[in-house]
Coordinates of C-alpha atoms in Angstrom, one line a residue:
X1 CA 0.0 0.0 0.0
X2 CA 1.4 3.4 -1.0
X3 CA 2.0 6.2 1.5
X4 CA -0.8 8.3 -0.1
X5 CA -3.3 5.4 0.2
X6 CA -2.2 4.6 3.8
X7 CA -2.8 8.1 5.1
X8 CA -6.6 8.1 5.0
X9 CA -6.7 4.7 6.6
X10 CA -4.4 5.9 9.5
X11 CA -6.7 9.0 9.9
X12 CA -9.8 6.8 10.0
X13 CA -8.3 4.3 12.6
X14 CA -7.2 7.3 14.7
X15 CA -10.7 8.7 14.7
X16 CA -12.2 5.3 15.6
X17 CA -9.7 4.9 18.4
X18 CA -10.8 8.2 20.0
X19 CA -14.5 7.1 19.7
X20 CA -13.8 3.8 21.4
X21 CA -11.8 5.5 24.1
X22 CA -14.7 7.8 24.9
X23 CA -17.1 4.8 24.9
X24 CA -15.0 2.8 27.4
X25 CA -14.6 5.9 29.6
X26 CA -18.3 6.5 29.6
X27 CA -19.0 2.9 30.7
X28 CA -16.5 3.1 33.5
X29 CA -17.8 6.4 34.7
X30 CA -21.4 5.1 34.8
X31 CA -20.3 1.9 36.5
X32 CA -18.4 4.0 39.0
X33 CA -21.5 6.0 39.8
X34 CA -23.4 2.8 40.9
X35 CA -20.5 0.6 42.2
X36 CA -19.1 1.6 45.6
X37 CA -15.8 -0.4 45.1
X38 CA -15.1 1.1 41.6
X39 CA -16.1 4.5 42.8
X40 CA -13.7 4.3 45.7
X41 CA -10.9 3.2 43.4
X42 CA -11.5 6.2 41.1
X43 CA -11.8 8.5 44.1
X44 CA -8.4 7.3 45.3
X45 CA -6.8 8.0 41.9
X46 CA -8.5 11.4 41.6
X47 CA -7.1 12.6 44.9
X48 CA -4.0 14.8 45.7
X49 CA -1.1 14.2 43.3
X50 CA -2.8 11.4 41.4
X51 CA -4.3 11.9 37.9
X52 CA -6.7 9.6 36.0
X53 CA -6.7 9.6 32.2
X54 CA -8.9 12.1 30.3
X55 CA -12.5 12.2 31.5
X56 CA -12.2 9.1 33.7
X57 CA -14.0 10.0 37.0
X58 CA -17.0 8.3 38.5
X59 CA -20.3 10.1 38.0
X60 CA -23.5 10.2 36.0
X61 CA -22.7 13.6 34.5
X62 CA -19.1 12.6 33.5
X63 CA -20.4 9.3 32.1
X64 CA -23.0 11.0 30.1
X65 CA -20.6 13.7 28.9
X66 CA -18.2 11.0 27.6
X67 CA -21.1 9.2 26.0
X68 CA -22.4 12.2 24.1
X69 CA -18.8 13.1 23.1
X70 CA -18.4 9.6 21.7
X71 CA -21.7 9.9 19.7
X72 CA -20.8 13.3 18.3
X73 CA -17.2 12.1 17.4
X74 CA -18.7 9.1 15.8
X75 CA -20.9 11.4 13.7
X76 CA -17.6 13.3 12.8
X77 CA -18.8 16.6 14.4
X78 CA -16.1 19.3 14.0
X79 CA -17.2 21.0 17.2
X80 CA -16.8 17.8 19.2
X81 CA -13.2 17.4 17.9
X82 CA -12.4 20.9 18.9
X83 CA -13.9 20.4 22.4
X84 CA -12.0 17.2 23.1
X85 CA -8.8 18.5 21.7
X86 CA -8.9 21.6 23.9
X87 CA -10.0 19.7 27.0
X88 CA -7.5 16.9 26.7
X89 CA -4.7 19.4 25.9
X90 CA -5.5 21.4 29.1
X91 CA -5.6 18.3 31.2
X92 CA -2.3 17.0 29.8
X93 CA -0.7 20.4 30.3
X94 CA -1.8 20.5 34.0
X95 CA -0.5 17.0 34.6
X96 CA 2.8 17.7 32.9
X97 CA 3.1 20.9 35.0
X98 CA 2.4 18.9 38.2
X99 CA 4.9 16.2 37.4
X100 CA 7.5 18.7 36.5
X101 CA 7.2 20.9 39.6
X102 CA 6.3 18.3 42.2
X103 CA 8.5 15.2 42.7
X104 CA 5.8 13.4 44.6
X105 CA 3.6 13.4 41.5
X106 CA 6.4 11.8 39.5
X107 CA 6.8 9.1 42.1
X108 CA 3.4 7.5 41.2
X109 CA 3.7 5.0 38.4
X110 CA 0.0 5.4 37.8
X111 CA 0.6 9.1 36.7
X112 CA 3.0 8.0 34.0
X113 CA 0.5 5.6 32.6
X114 CA -2.2 8.2 32.8
X115 CA 0.1 10.8 31.0
X116 CA 0.9 8.2 28.3
X117 CA -2.8 7.6 27.7
X118 CA -3.4 11.3 27.5
X119 CA -0.5 11.8 25.0
X120 CA -1.8 8.9 22.8
X121 CA -5.3 10.3 22.9
X122 CA -4.1 13.8 21.9
X123 CA -2.0 12.3 19.1
X124 CA -5.0 10.3 17.8
X125 CA -7.1 13.5 17.8
X126 CA -4.5 15.4 15.8
X127 CA -3.8 12.6 13.3
X128 CA -7.5 12.0 12.7
X129 CA -8.5 15.7 12.6
X130 CA -9.4 15.6 8.8
X131 CA -12.1 12.9 9.6
X132 CA -14.1 15.4 11.6
X133 CA -15.6 17.6 8.9
X134 CA -19.3 17.7 9.9
X135 CA -20.5 21.3 10.4
X136 CA -22.8 22.6 13.0
X137 CA -25.2 25.5 13.2
X138 CA -23.4 28.8 13.6
X139 CA -25.7 29.7 16.4
X140 CA -24.8 26.6 18.4
X141 CA -22.0 28.1 20.6
X142 CA -24.2 31.1 21.6
X143 CA -27.1 28.8 22.5
X144 CA -24.8 26.5 24.4
X145 CA -23.3 29.4 26.4
X146 CA -26.7 30.7 27.3
X147 CA -27.8 27.2 28.4
X148 CA -24.6 26.8 30.5
X149 CA -25.0 30.2 32.2
X150 CA -28.7 29.9 32.9
X151 CA -28.8 26.2 33.7
X152 CA -25.5 26.3 35.6
X153 CA -26.8 29.1 37.9
X154 CA -30.0 27.2 38.7
X155 CA -28.0 24.0 39.4
X156 CA -25.6 25.8 41.7
X157 CA -28.4 27.5 43.6
X158 CA -30.2 24.1 44.0
X159 CA -27.0 22.5 45.2
X160 CA -26.3 25.2 47.7
X161 CA -29.8 24.9 49.2
X162 CA -29.4 21.1 49.5
X163 CA -25.9 21.4 51.1
X164 CA -27.0 24.2 53.4
X165 CA -30.1 22.3 54.6
X166 CA -28.2 19.0 55.3
X167 CA -24.7 19.9 56.2
X168 CA -23.8 18.5 59.7
X169 CA -20.3 20.0 59.8
X170 CA -19.6 23.4 61.3
X171 CA -17.4 26.2 60.0
X172 CA -18.1 25.8 56.3
X173 CA -17.9 29.1 54.5
X174 CA -19.9 30.0 51.4
X175 CA -16.8 29.4 49.3
X176 CA -16.4 25.9 50.7
X177 CA -20.1 25.1 50.0
X178 CA -19.8 26.4 46.4
X179 CA -16.6 24.4 46.0
X180 CA -18.2 21.3 47.2
X181 CA -21.3 21.7 44.9
X182 CA -19.0 22.2 41.9
X183 CA -17.1 19.0 42.8
X184 CA -20.3 17.0 43.0
X185 CA -21.5 18.5 39.7
X186 CA -18.3 17.1 38.0
X187 CA -18.0 13.8 39.8
X188 CA -19.0 11.6 42.8
X189 CA -15.5 10.4 43.2
X190 CA -13.4 13.5 43.1
X191 CA -12.7 15.3 46.4
X192 CA -10.3 18.0 45.3
X193 CA -6.9 19.0 46.7
X194 CA -8.1 19.9 50.2
X195 CA -10.7 18.8 52.7
X196 CA -13.8 20.9 53.0
X197 CA -15.9 21.4 56.1
X198 CA -18.9 19.8 54.5
X199 CA -20.6 16.6 55.6
X200 CA -23.9 15.8 53.8
X201 CA -25.8 12.6 53.3
X202 CA -25.0 10.5 50.2
X203 CA -28.3 11.2 48.5
X204 CA -27.4 14.9 48.4
X205 CA -24.2 14.1 46.4
X206 CA -26.2 11.9 44.0
X207 CA -29.0 14.6 43.7
X208 CA -26.5 17.3 42.7
X209 CA -24.8 15.0 40.2
X210 CA -28.1 14.0 38.7
X211 CA -29.1 17.7 38.4
X212 CA -25.8 18.3 36.5
X213 CA -26.9 15.5 34.1
X214 CA -29.9 17.6 33.1
X215 CA -27.7 20.7 32.7
X216 CA -25.2 18.7 30.6
X217 CA -28.0 17.4 28.3
X218 CA -29.3 20.9 27.7
X219 CA -25.8 22.3 27.0
X220 CA -24.8 19.5 24.7
X221 CA -28.1 19.5 22.8
X222 CA -27.6 23.2 22.2
X223 CA -24.0 22.8 21.2
X224 CA -24.3 19.8 18.9
X225 CA -27.8 20.1 17.5
X226 CA -28.0 19.7 13.8
X227 CA -28.6 22.8 11.7
X228 CA -32.0 22.9 10.0
X229 CA -30.8 23.2 6.4
X230 CA -29.6 26.2 4.3
X231 CA -33.0 27.8 4.6
X232 CA -36.7 27.1 4.3
X233 CA -38.4 27.4 1.0
X234 CA -38.0 31.0 -0.3
X235 CA -39.8 32.8 -3.1
X236 CA -37.1 32.1 -5.6
X237 CA -36.9 28.4 -4.7
X238 CA -40.7 28.1 -5.0
X239 CA -40.7 29.8 -8.4
X240 CA -38.1 27.3 -9.7
X241 CA -40.0 24.4 -8.2
X242 CA -43.2 25.5 -9.8
X243 CA -41.5 25.7 -13.2
X244 CA -40.3 22.1 -12.8
X245 CA -43.7 21.0 -11.7
X246 CA -45.2 22.7 -14.8
X247 CA -43.1 20.5 -17.0
X248 CA -42.8 17.3 -15.0
X249 CA -45.5 17.4 -12.4
X250 CA -47.5 14.5 -13.9
X251 CA -44.8 12.0 -13.0
X252 CA -45.5 11.9 -9.2
X253 CA -48.8 12.5 -7.4
X254 CA -46.9 13.9 -4.4
X255 CA -44.9 16.4 -6.5
X256 CA -47.0 19.4 -5.6
X257 CA -46.4 18.8 -1.8
X258 CA -42.8 19.8 -2.4
X259 CA -44.1 23.3 -2.2
X260 CA -44.5 23.2 1.5
X261 CA -42.8 26.2 2.9
X262 CA -41.3 24.4 5.9
X263 CA -39.0 22.4 3.6
X264 CA -35.6 23.2 2.2
X265 CA -34.5 22.4 -1.3
X266 CA -31.4 21.4 -3.1
X267 CA -31.2 21.6 -6.9
X268 CA -29.1 19.5 -9.3
X269 CA -26.1 21.2 -11.0
X270 CA -28.2 21.7 -14.2
X271 CA -31.1 23.1 -12.2
X272 CA -33.4 20.6 -14.0
X273 CA -34.2 18.6 -10.8
X274 CA -34.5 19.1 -7.1
X275 CA -34.9 17.2 -3.8
X276 CA -37.0 18.8 -1.1
X277 CA -36.3 17.9 2.5
X278 CA -36.7 18.9 6.1
X279 CA -34.0 18.5 8.8
X280 CA -35.4 17.2 12.1
X281 CA -33.5 15.5 14.9
X282 CA -30.3 15.2 12.8
X283 CA -32.2 13.4 10.0
X284 CA -32.5 15.0 6.5
X285 CA -35.9 13.7 5.6
X286 CA -36.9 14.0 1.9
X287 CA -40.4 13.2 0.8
X288 CA -41.7 11.7 -2.5
X289 CA -39.6 11.5 -5.6
X290 CA -37.2 14.2 -6.8
X291 CA -38.9 17.0 -8.7
X292 CA -38.0 17.6 -12.4
X293 CA -36.4 15.7 -15.3
X294 CA -35.7 12.1 -14.3
X295 CA -32.4 12.3 -16.2
X296 CA -31.3 15.0 -13.7
X297 CA -32.5 13.2 -10.6
X298 CA -29.0 11.7 -9.9
X299 CA -27.4 15.1 -9.7
X300 CA -30.0 16.4 -7.2
X301 CA -29.7 13.2 -5.1
X302 CA -25.9 13.4 -5.0
X303 CA -26.0 17.0 -3.9
X304 CA -28.6 16.2 -1.2
X305 CA -26.5 13.3 0.1
X306 CA -23.3 15.4 0.0
X307 CA -25.0 18.0 2.1
X308 CA -26.2 15.4 4.5
X309 CA -22.7 14.0 5.0
X310 CA -21.2 17.6 5.3
X311 CA -23.5 18.2 8.3
X312 CA -23.6 14.7 9.7
X313 CA -27.3 14.3 8.9
X314 CA -28.9 10.9 8.5
X315 CA -30.4 10.8 5.0
X316 CA -33.8 9.3 4.6
X317 CA -36.7 9.4 2.1
X318 CA -40.4 8.9 2.9
X319 CA -43.1 8.2 0.4
X320 CA -41.0 7.5 -2.6
X321 CA -42.6 5.7 -5.6
X322 CA -41.1 2.6 -7.1
X323 CA -39.4 4.6 -9.8
X324 CA -38.0 7.2 -7.4
X325 CA -36.9 4.5 -4.9
X326 CA -35.0 2.7 -7.6
X327 CA -33.0 5.8 -8.4
X328 CA -32.4 6.5 -4.7
X329 CA -31.2 2.9 -4.3
X330 CA -28.6 3.4 -7.0
X331 CA -27.0 6.0 -4.6
X332 CA -26.6 3.6 -1.7
X333 CA -30.0 3.8 0.0
X334 CA -32.0 0.7 1.0
X335 CA -35.7 0.4 0.6
X336 CA -38.6 -0.7 2.9
X337 CA -42.2 -0.8 1.6
X338 CA -44.1 1.7 3.7
X339 CA -47.6 1.2 2.3
X340 CA -49.7 1.9 -0.8
X341 CA -51.3 4.9 -2.3
X342 CA -54.9 4.6 -3.6
X343 CA -55.3 5.9 -7.2
X344 CA -58.6 5.9 -9.0
X345 CA -58.8 6.2 -12.8
X346 CA -61.9 8.3 -13.5
X347 CA -62.9 6.6 -16.7
X348 CA -62.7 3.2 -15.0
X349 CA -64.7 4.1 -11.9
X350 CA -68.3 2.9 -11.7
X351 CA -71.0 2.4 -9.1
X352 CA -72.5 -0.5 -11.0
X353 CA -72.1 -4.1 -9.9
X354 CA -72.6 -6.2 -6.8
X355 CA -69.2 -5.3 -5.3
X356 CA -70.2 -1.6 -5.2
X357 CA -73.7 -2.2 -3.8
X358 CA -72.9 -0.8 -0.3
X359 CA -71.1 2.2 -1.7
X360 CA -74.0 2.9 -4.1
X361 CA -76.6 2.7 -1.4
X362 CA -74.7 5.0 1.0
X363 CA -74.3 7.5 -1.8
X364 CA -78.0 7.5 -2.7
X365 CA -78.9 7.8 1.0
X366 CA -76.8 11.0 1.5
X367 CA -78.1 12.5 -1.8
X368 CA -81.8 11.8 -0.8
X369 CA -81.0 13.6 2.5
X370 CA -80.6 16.8 0.4
X371 CA -76.8 17.2 0.4
X372 CA -75.2 18.8 -2.7
X373 CA -71.6 19.2 -3.7
X374 CA -69.9 22.2 -5.5
X375 CA -66.7 21.6 -7.4
X376 CA -64.3 24.5 -8.4
X377 CA -60.8 25.7 -8.5
X378 CA -59.4 27.7 -5.5
X379 CA -58.7 30.6 -7.9
X380 CA -62.4 30.8 -8.6
X381 CA -63.3 31.3 -5.0
X382 CA -63.7 34.9 -3.7
X383 CA -61.3 36.0 -0.9
X384 CA -64.0 36.5 1.7
X385 CA -65.5 33.1 0.9
X386 CA -62.2 31.4 1.1
X387 CA -61.6 33.0 4.5
X388 CA -64.9 31.4 5.6
X389 CA -63.9 28.0 4.3
X390 CA -60.5 28.2 6.1
X391 CA -62.2 29.2 9.3
X392 CA -64.6 26.3 9.1
X393 CA -61.8 23.9 8.3
X394 CA -60.0 25.0 11.4
X395 CA -63.1 24.5 13.5
X396 CA -63.6 21.0 12.2
X397 CA -60.0 19.9 12.8
X398 CA -59.7 16.9 15.1
X399 CA -57.3 18.1 17.8
X400 CA -54.7 20.8 17.8
X401 CA -51.9 18.8 16.2
X402 CA -51.3 19.6 12.5
X403 CA -50.6 16.4 10.6
X404 CA -49.0 15.9 7.3
X405 CA -45.6 16.3 5.7
X406 CA -45.1 14.1 2.6
X407 CA -48.7 14.1 1.5
X408 CA -50.1 17.3 2.8
X409 CA -49.6 20.9 1.6
X410 CA -50.0 22.4 5.0
X411 CA -51.9 25.5 4.0
X412 CA -55.3 26.5 2.6
X413 CA -56.4 29.5 0.6
X414 CA -52.9 30.7 -0.5
X415 CA -53.3 32.8 -3.7
X416 CA -50.4 30.9 -5.2
X417 CA -52.4 27.6 -5.1
X418 CA -55.2 28.8 -7.4
X419 CA -55.1 25.5 -9.4
X420 CA -56.1 23.4 -6.4
X421 CA -59.6 22.1 -6.4
X422 CA -62.2 22.6 -3.6
X423 CA -65.2 20.4 -3.0
X424 CA -67.9 22.0 -0.7
X425 CA -70.8 19.9 0.6
X426 CA -73.9 21.6 1.8
X427 CA -77.1 20.3 3.4
X428 CA -80.6 20.9 2.3
X429 CA -80.6 24.3 4.0
X430 CA -77.5 25.4 2.3
X431 CA -75.3 25.1 5.4
X432 CA -71.7 24.1 4.7
X433 CA -71.1 20.6 6.3
X434 CA -67.8 19.3 4.8
X435 CA -65.0 20.2 2.4
X436 CA -62.2 18.4 0.5
X437 CA -59.2 20.0 -1.1
X438 CA -57.0 18.5 -3.8
X439 CA -53.7 19.7 -5.2
X440 CA -52.8 19.4 -8.9
X441 CA -51.2 16.3 -10.2
X442 CA -49.9 17.4 -13.5
X443 CA -52.4 18.7 -16.0
X444 CA -55.1 16.0 -15.6
X445 CA -54.8 14.6 -12.1
X446 CA -55.6 15.5 -8.5
X447 CA -54.0 14.4 -5.2
X448 CA -56.0 14.6 -1.9
X449 CA -54.7 17.2 0.5
X450 CA -57.4 17.4 3.2
X451 CA -60.7 16.0 4.4
X452 CA -62.8 17.9 6.9
X453 CA -66.4 17.6 8.0
X454 CA -68.8 18.9 10.6
X455 CA -68.9 16.2 13.3
X456 CA -72.7 16.7 13.7
X457 CA -73.3 15.9 10.0
X458 CA -74.6 12.6 8.6
X459 CA -72.2 9.7 8.3
X460 CA -70.9 8.9 4.8
X461 CA -70.6 12.5 3.8
X462 CA -66.9 12.3 2.8
X463 CA -67.5 9.2 0.8
X464 CA -70.4 10.9 -1.0
X465 CA -68.1 13.8 -1.9
X466 CA -65.4 11.6 -3.3
X467 CA -67.9 9.8 -5.5
X468 CA -69.4 13.1 -6.7
X469 CA -65.8 14.2 -7.6
X470 CA -65.2 11.1 -9.6
X471 CA -68.4 11.4 -11.4
X472 CA -68.0 15.1 -12.1
X473 CA -64.2 15.2 -12.7
X474 CA -64.6 15.5 -16.5
X475 CA -65.8 19.1 -16.2
X476 CA -62.3 20.0 -15.0
X477 CA -60.4 17.6 -17.3
X478 CA -59.4 15.3 -14.5
X479 CA -58.5 11.8 -15.5
X480 CA -57.1 10.3 -12.2
X481 CA -57.4 11.0 -8.5
X482 CA -55.0 10.1 -5.8
X483 CA -56.7 9.4 -2.5
X484 CA -55.4 8.6 1.0
X485 CA -52.2 6.7 1.7
X486 CA -52.7 3.3 3.4
X487 CA -49.8 2.5 5.7
X488 CA -48.8 -1.2 5.5
X489 CA -51.9 -2.1 3.4
X490 CA -50.4 -5.4 2.3
X491 CA -50.2 -6.5 6.0
X492 CA -53.9 -5.9 6.5
X493 CA -54.8 -7.6 3.2
X494 CA -52.6 -10.6 3.5
X495 CA -52.7 -11.0 7.3
X496 CA -56.5 -11.6 7.2
X497 CA -56.3 -14.3 4.5
X498 CA -56.5 -18.0 5.2
X499 CA -53.1 -19.5 5.7
X500 CA -51.3 -16.3 6.7
X501 CA -48.2 -17.1 8.7
X502 CA -47.8 -16.4 12.5
X503 CA -45.5 -13.4 11.9
X504 CA -47.8 -11.8 9.5
X505 CA -50.8 -12.3 11.8
X506 CA -48.9 -10.9 14.7
X507 CA -47.8 -7.9 12.7
X508 CA -51.4 -7.3 11.7
X509 CA -52.5 -7.5 15.3
X510 CA -49.9 -4.9 16.3
X511 CA -51.2 -2.5 13.6
X512 CA -54.8 -3.1 14.6
X513 CA -53.9 -2.1 18.2
X514 CA -52.3 1.2 17.1
X515 CA -55.2 1.8 14.7
X516 CA -57.2 2.8 17.8
X517 CA -55.4 6.1 17.8
X518 CA -54.0 6.6 14.3
X519 CA -56.7 5.2 12.0
X520 CA -54.2 2.9 10.2
X521 CA -56.7 0.2 9.4
X522 CA -59.7 2.4 8.9
X523 CA -57.9 4.5 6.2
X524 CA -57.2 1.3 4.3
X525 CA -60.8 0.2 4.5
X526 CA -62.1 3.6 3.6
X527 CA -60.0 3.7 0.4
X528 CA -60.5 0.0 -0.6
X529 CA -64.3 0.6 -1.2
X530 CA -63.5 2.7 -4.3
X531 CA -61.6 -0.3 -5.8
X532 CA -58.5 1.8 -6.6
X533 CA -55.2 0.9 -8.1
X534 CA -52.7 0.4 -5.3
X535 CA -49.3 2.1 -5.9
X536 CA -46.6 1.1 -3.4
X537 CA -44.6 3.8 -1.6
X538 CA -41.2 3.3 0.0
X539 CA -39.1 4.4 2.9
X540 CA -35.4 4.8 1.9
X541 CA -32.5 4.7 4.4
X542 CA -28.8 4.3 4.4
X543 CA -28.2 2.1 7.4
X544 CA -30.5 -0.3 9.2
X545 CA -29.4 0.9 12.6
X546 CA -30.8 4.3 11.8
X547 CA -34.4 3.0 11.2
X548 CA -35.7 3.6 14.8
X549 CA -34.4 7.2 14.7
X550 CA -35.8 7.7 11.2
X551 CA -39.2 6.3 12.2
X552 CA -39.4 8.7 15.2
X553 CA -38.4 11.7 13.1
X554 CA -40.9 10.7 10.4
X555 CA -43.7 10.4 13.0
X556 CA -42.7 13.9 14.4
X557 CA -42.7 15.4 10.9
X558 CA -46.1 13.9 10.1
X559 CA -47.6 15.3 13.3
X560 CA -48.2 12.0 15.1
X561 CA -45.7 12.8 17.8
X562 CA -44.9 16.2 19.2
X563 CA -41.3 17.1 18.4
X564 CA -39.2 18.3 21.4
X565 CA -38.2 22.0 21.2
X566 CA -35.7 24.1 23.0
X567 CA -37.1 26.9 25.3
X568 CA -38.0 29.9 23.2
X569 CA -35.2 32.0 24.7
X570 CA -32.6 29.4 23.5
X571 CA -33.9 28.8 20.0
X572 CA -32.2 30.6 17.2
X573 CA -34.3 32.6 14.7
X574 CA -35.5 30.5 11.8
X575 CA -34.1 31.7 8.5
X576 CA -36.2 32.5 5.5
X577 CA -39.1 35.0 5.3
X578 CA -41.2 32.2 3.8
X579 CA -41.5 30.6 7.2
X580 CA -43.7 33.4 8.4
X581 CA -46.1 32.7 5.5
X582 CA -46.2 29.0 6.3
X583 CA -49.5 28.4 8.2
X584 CA -50.2 24.7 8.2
X585 CA -53.9 24.3 8.7
X586 CA -54.9 20.9 7.4
X587 CA -54.1 17.2 7.7
X588 CA -54.3 14.6 4.9
X589 CA -56.5 12.2 6.8
X590 CA -59.8 13.2 8.4

């Protein structure tokens, strides 16, 4: 192997060595926090003229700090490399100073071993520095400093109150108590260079150290949180995306949802294709297929993946079609079938036949009750009338959580969405009872965006509206309609069949259980009655071990789980004026 080829391998091995060192130290520190014998050993080697290797000291906070550092170094975060290099250099310099100036420090063989480990660690950090290229958010240091000052003050005050209330020794000054609290924040096994007039119960030491864990989590989250992307969708980006949709929008039924203004976008070098995504929890989550010319898709995907690696984001795609999933797979992503999209061809839909008898009867029942449907483009609705529709849609929303990301536009009544189609259902007295909104799918298709109805209206109202749309779609030149997405449809269909295996039946039972809250099974049944064509949709991911994280982020993005947020005073300003205009109102499923 040539010298040029060996250098990257040495850098990689050095970086891996640092990560594994931090992992081992984290385990030892956490064990020392719960094991009396190990904690006593660490306390002995943290006392007086003895030095333990870098970060090795019993305690929950120190163990967690080493663990987070290991995770961030494994993700190749540049900020983590800087932090470890600075801290290890300071510790080594202090140890060298002590061993140079104090003969008793040189007399301990353990100190020479500890210094050797510190030197090797620092060398590994310096040799592997080029491995740590992942960028953070420019606002991270400021956020971390604010969290450290505010949270540190609260932790110190809480510790002083506990020590003051439980201290049985006399003569302890305020400085001694502050010194003792700071020691317990760092470690349960470190007593410092001198004895303090503080004697408190063991639970006080543990309580202060646990409080420091919360402080550490807050500071590290602020310091190493992933940046959200270059910016949210701006006016220029939206204009370019609309131009691509005008030419290639018929390829993917989810294409129009790329115009959500809480997404970011990266274009191919030619500008003929784009990938839209959102960064949440360190995951760069793209949705649907790339927008634009399929020949330019690889260029957009490569730029998106390059950006993810630059910032240490986990790349993932939700809701990709088979064609899009195939192209993503060529770039190193693996695929998992997520579910199926229900698509109805207008010229093939009919209410005739025995299989449609129940649907036909329900449709006739609602029509006899006096309900009527109006079908028109958003651009044909007057502003004041649209405001009324938006207000009613908000009133009918089930809960406060906004749902939808890959298959929801997240806004209603925006002047830029004039080609969207609105269905309004009114009762015999002319009162609005339900509405549906569809986004364009190319020139001759529609894709469902929202379904809302008055909870006091008759059952079957939404089904009645869908059928009226399918029967009256010709007046708008509509040839196909994409309805709701059925998650894991194949599991429900195959798991109920005779001869289904035990794993498939068990998986179906799990989904049936969660359907009590998330309407998984009911959405499949609601769509199946129209006898649609089922088009599979896929989840794309790079590494299997990232799947739990991707699933959690996907659930947060879709609105099924509330995403955790920093306190408002610690959050940086979101970039992009388009964010202010993003007013998500609607969810895809009723």
